[in-house]
Tab-separated table of C-alpha atoms in Angstrom:
chain	number	residue	atom	x	y	z
A	1	UNK	CA	-21.253	-6.974	-10.192
A	2	UNK	CA	-22.542	-8.702	-13.304
A	3	UNK	CA	-22.104	-8.264	-17.021
A	4	UNK	CA	-24.837	-8.406	-19.633
A	5	UNK	CA	-23.190	-11.383	-21.351
A	6	UNK	CA	-22.114	-14.730	-19.978
A	7	UNK	CA	-18.417	-14.696	-19.137
A	8	UNK	CA	-16.090	-17.525	-18.149
A	9	UNK	CA	-15.296	-17.703	-14.451
A	10	UNK	CA	-12.332	-15.464	-13.579
A	11	UNK	CA	-9.123	-17.385	-13.024
A	12	UNK	CA	-7.254	-16.302	-9.878
A	13	UNK	CA	-3.603	-17.173	-9.407
A	14	UNK	CA	-0.708	-16.217	-7.186
A	15	UNK	CA	1.245	-13.381	-8.763
A	16	UNK	CA	4.776	-14.069	-9.977
A	17	UNK	CA	7.625	-11.669	-10.642
A	18	UNK	CA	6.836	-11.919	-14.353
A	19	UNK	CA	3.377	-10.434	-13.654
A	20	UNK	CA	4.640	-7.227	-12.023
A	21	UNK	CA	4.660	-5.055	-15.142
A	22	UNK	CA	1.183	-6.137	-16.262
A	23	UNK	CA	-0.288	-5.830	-12.757
A	24	UNK	CA	1.246	-2.392	-12.249
A	25	UNK	CA	-0.178	-1.214	-15.580
A	26	UNK	CA	-3.644	-2.504	-14.637
A	27	UNK	CA	-3.496	-0.797	-11.235
A	28	UNK	CA	-2.216	2.437	-12.751
A	29	UNK	CA	-5.266	2.615	-15.002
A	30	UNK	CA	-7.634	1.432	-12.268
A	31	UNK	CA	-6.565	4.180	-9.854
A	32	UNK	CA	-6.529	7.008	-12.402
A	33	UNK	CA	-9.899	8.239	-11.073
A	34	UNK	CA	-9.151	7.571	-7.397
A	35	UNK	CA	-9.875	10.748	-5.376
A	36	UNK	CA	-6.822	10.536	-3.102
A	37	UNK	CA	-4.396	9.706	-5.889
A	38	UNK	CA	-5.885	12.450	-8.087
A	39	UNK	CA	-5.115	14.852	-5.245
A	40	UNK	CA	-1.569	13.511	-4.791
A	41	UNK	CA	-0.900	13.462	-8.561
A	42	UNK	CA	-3.019	16.318	-9.974
A	43	UNK	CA	-1.523	16.183	-13.479
A	44	UNK	CA	-3.959	14.195	-15.647
A	45	UNK	CA	-1.424	13.695	-18.419
A	46	UNK	CA	1.133	11.880	-16.277
A	47	UNK	CA	-1.007	10.254	-13.568
A	48	UNK	CA	-1.374	6.786	-15.088
A	49	UNK	CA	2.328	6.624	-15.925
A	50	UNK	CA	3.328	7.735	-12.437
A	51	UNK	CA	0.882	5.377	-10.743
A	52	UNK	CA	2.129	2.484	-12.861
A	53	UNK	CA	5.678	3.222	-11.738
A	54	UNK	CA	4.561	3.575	-8.135
A	55	UNK	CA	2.715	0.248	-8.093
A	56	UNK	CA	5.618	-1.539	-9.787
A	57	UNK	CA	7.951	-0.163	-7.115
A	58	UNK	CA	5.573	-1.125	-4.290
A	59	UNK	CA	5.137	-4.626	-5.635
A	60	UNK	CA	8.842	-5.329	-6.068
A	61	UNK	CA	10.010	-3.732	-2.813
A	62	UNK	CA	7.074	-4.266	-0.429
A	63	UNK	CA	4.382	-6.783	-1.394
A	64	UNK	CA	5.758	-9.455	-3.736
A	65	UNK	CA	8.382	-10.848	-1.314
A	66	UNK	CA	5.551	-12.311	0.812
A	67	UNK	CA	4.141	-14.373	-2.054
A	68	UNK	CA	0.538	-13.496	-1.232
A	69	UNK	CA	-0.482	-11.100	-4.005
A	70	UNK	CA	-2.818	-12.404	-6.692
A	71	UNK	CA	-3.813	-11.674	-10.274
A	72	UNK	CA	-7.041	-12.468	-12.098
A	73	UNK	CA	-8.293	-12.555	-15.659
A	74	UNK	CA	-10.865	-14.205	-17.852
A	75	UNK	CA	-8.045	-15.903	-19.734
A	76	UNK	CA	-4.274	-15.935	-19.297
A	77	UNK	CA	-4.089	-12.144	-19.231
A	78	UNK	CA	-3.897	-9.919	-16.152
A	79	UNK	CA	-7.073	-7.850	-15.808
A	80	UNK	CA	-7.169	-7.335	-12.043
A	81	UNK	CA	-4.742	-7.449	-9.132
A	82	UNK	CA	-4.833	-7.688	-5.340
A	83	UNK	CA	-1.784	-6.854	-3.236
A	84	UNK	CA	-2.023	-8.643	0.112
A	85	UNK	CA	0.337	-8.631	3.083
A	86	UNK	CA	0.175	-11.465	5.647
A	87	UNK	CA	-0.304	-10.907	9.378
A	88	UNK	CA	2.562	-8.982	10.927
A	89	UNK	CA	4.043	-7.808	7.616
A	90	UNK	CA	2.053	-4.705	6.685
A	91	UNK	CA	4.477	-2.224	8.273
A	92	UNK	CA	7.279	-0.777	6.142
A	93	UNK	CA	10.321	-0.247	8.369
A	94	UNK	CA	12.112	3.096	8.622
A	95	UNK	CA	15.121	1.630	6.839
A	96	UNK	CA	12.975	0.374	3.961
A	97	UNK	CA	11.243	3.733	3.715
A	98	UNK	CA	14.615	5.442	3.479
A	99	UNK	CA	15.729	3.100	0.697
A	100	UNK	CA	12.492	3.838	-1.172
A	101	UNK	CA	12.888	7.599	-1.022
A	102	UNK	CA	15.053	8.053	-4.126
A	103	UNK	CA	12.912	5.741	-6.308
A	104	UNK	CA	9.790	7.537	-5.023
A	105	UNK	CA	11.257	10.876	-6.027
A	106	UNK	CA	11.762	9.482	-9.508
A	107	UNK	CA	8.085	8.499	-9.705
A	108	UNK	CA	6.277	11.262	-7.795
A	109	UNK	CA	8.749	14.138	-7.941
A	110	UNK	CA	7.706	17.140	-5.867
A	111	UNK	CA	4.554	15.357	-4.674
A	112	UNK	CA	6.525	12.923	-2.507
A	113	UNK	CA	6.015	14.974	0.721
A	114	UNK	CA	2.243	15.117	0.161
A	115	UNK	CA	2.117	11.390	-0.522
A	116	UNK	CA	4.193	10.517	2.533
A	117	UNK	CA	2.066	12.706	4.811
A	118	UNK	CA	-1.115	11.029	3.596
A	119	UNK	CA	0.313	7.506	3.797
A	120	UNK	CA	1.824	8.233	7.217
A	121	UNK	CA	-1.551	9.364	8.565
A	122	UNK	CA	-3.144	6.161	7.264
A	123	UNK	CA	-0.425	3.975	8.780
A	124	UNK	CA	-0.797	5.711	12.145
A	125	UNK	CA	-4.339	4.312	12.392
A	126	UNK	CA	-3.533	0.848	11.044
A	127	UNK	CA	-4.808	-1.852	13.461
A	128	UNK	CA	-2.126	-3.717	15.418
A	129	UNK	CA	-4.156	-6.904	15.845
A	130	UNK	CA	-2.895	-9.684	13.524
A	131	UNK	CA	-4.729	-9.614	10.188
A	132	UNK	CA	-4.401	-9.977	6.438
A	133	UNK	CA	-3.969	-6.539	4.875
A	134	UNK	CA	-5.454	-5.779	1.469
A	135	UNK	CA	-3.159	-2.931	0.454
A	136	UNK	CA	-4.450	-2.542	-3.111
A	137	UNK	CA	-7.278	-4.000	-5.199
A	138	UNK	CA	-7.962	-2.845	-8.729
A	139	UNK	CA	-9.476	-3.943	-12.029
A	140	UNK	CA	-8.591	-2.598	-15.454
A	141	UNK	CA	-11.450	-0.216	-16.401
A	142	UNK	CA	-12.402	-2.109	-19.605
A	143	UNK	CA	-12.721	-5.328	-17.562
A	144	UNK	CA	-14.750	-3.919	-14.679
A	145	UNK	CA	-18.135	-5.514	-14.077
A	146	UNK	CA	-16.981	-9.056	-14.833
A	147	UNK	CA	-16.524	-10.273	-11.262
A	148	UNK	CA	-12.743	-10.070	-11.190
A	149	UNK	CA	-12.512	-8.004	-8.016
A	150	UNK	CA	-14.972	-10.288	-6.280
A	151	UNK	CA	-13.016	-13.366	-7.327
A	152	UNK	CA	-9.833	-11.872	-5.889
A	153	UNK	CA	-11.576	-10.969	-2.636
A	154	UNK	CA	-13.145	-14.393	-2.221
A	155	UNK	CA	-9.828	-16.127	-2.916
A	156	UNK	CA	-8.154	-14.612	0.138
A	157	UNK	CA	-11.188	-14.107	2.367
A	158	UNK	CA	-12.151	-17.780	2.091
A	159	UNK	CA	-8.732	-18.578	3.524
A	160	UNK	CA	-9.154	-15.928	6.221
A	161	UNK	CA	-12.376	-17.650	7.256
A	162	UNK	CA	-10.804	-21.099	7.198
A	163	UNK	CA	-7.904	-19.908	9.361
A	164	UNK	CA	-9.980	-17.614	11.617
A	165	UNK	CA	-7.956	-14.508	10.698
A	166	UNK	CA	-9.414	-10.985	10.234
A	167	UNK	CA	-8.778	-8.777	7.199
A	168	UNK	CA	-8.321	-5.025	6.840
A	169	UNK	CA	-8.274	-2.432	4.051
A	170	UNK	CA	-8.538	1.293	3.412
A	171	UNK	CA	-11.033	2.438	0.774
A	172	UNK	CA	-10.206	5.748	-0.876
A	173	UNK	CA	-13.509	5.780	-2.780
A	174	UNK	CA	-16.701	6.264	-0.792
A	175	UNK	CA	-18.739	4.493	-3.464
A	176	UNK	CA	-16.676	1.332	-2.899
A	177	UNK	CA	-17.604	1.125	0.787
A	178	UNK	CA	-20.923	-0.716	0.166
A	179	UNK	CA	-19.100	-3.077	-2.201
A	180	UNK	CA	-16.656	-4.119	0.524
A	181	UNK	CA	-19.479	-4.328	3.058
A	182	UNK	CA	-21.039	-7.058	0.922
A	183	UNK	CA	-17.915	-9.127	1.619
A	184	UNK	CA	-18.179	-8.651	5.382
A	185	UNK	CA	-16.067	-5.519	5.914
A	186	UNK	CA	-17.343	-2.749	8.175
A	187	UNK	CA	-16.229	0.855	8.470
A	188	UNK	CA	-14.127	1.470	11.550
A	189	UNK	CA	-13.496	5.131	10.818
A	190	UNK	CA	-13.674	7.811	8.135
A	191	UNK	CA	-10.188	9.285	8.294
A	192	UNK	CA	-9.414	12.848	7.237
A	193	UNK	CA	-5.989	13.113	5.611
A	194	UNK	CA	-3.531	16.002	5.962
A	195	UNK	CA	-3.298	18.554	3.166
A	196	UNK	CA	-5.741	21.174	1.967
A	197	UNK	CA	-8.460	19.522	-0.060
A	198	UNK	CA	-7.197	15.970	0.362
A	199	UNK	CA	-10.142	13.522	0.310
A	200	UNK	CA	-10.691	11.097	3.233
A	201	UNK	CA	-10.291	7.341	3.360
A	202	UNK	CA	-12.500	4.741	5.008
A	203	UNK	CA	-10.767	2.245	7.297
A	204	UNK	CA	-12.525	-1.127	7.057
A	205	UNK	CA	-12.202	-4.283	9.135
A	206	UNK	CA	-13.544	-7.774	8.545
A	207	UNK	CA	-13.864	-10.460	11.204
A	208	UNK	CA	-13.622	-14.024	9.878
A	209	UNK	CA	-16.919	-15.766	9.283
A	210	UNK	CA	-18.071	-17.207	12.570
A	211	UNK	CA	-15.769	-14.830	14.495
A	212	UNK	CA	-16.678	-12.190	17.038
């Protein structure tokens, strides 16, 4: 992706607890047009607010404790975010899921069962081989096209290559599949999700550069 004007190189940094609110807001706006999340949260008026709450909850309870998530921006602001989980830490235990249920009800309300069915189907097909898991990647819509997503991908994938570790993600937008393919990911499977009319996701795997 390029912009029509010269832009300073995006600055990528490890996310801190103080970044959670800004990152969640960015991701809430970034995923407003996501097909799966539009199906899970059909109300246009509340979707961004609910997604922002959902991402804040996921960051605090699931991803941030591993210290691997990153933020990017063309200055000190947060304009894009990547939530990564290190090898062996992508699975959310049954106990953690139970503790998340009440907060999830506060965010998603009656759509919690639909969300859990979809996420459960995705987790069922999650590879067991050790890998870095890109759970979420998003750029604030006004900042898209400035290379922020690519900077976040390269930041972690360069380390995957250096350490010889694969990476994995699920794309819920078909048009993003070629974008991830440019970074070495390949589609393992197009996965149909439970629920009438729920869009599919594309499961994508990346071997480290020089790997099999």
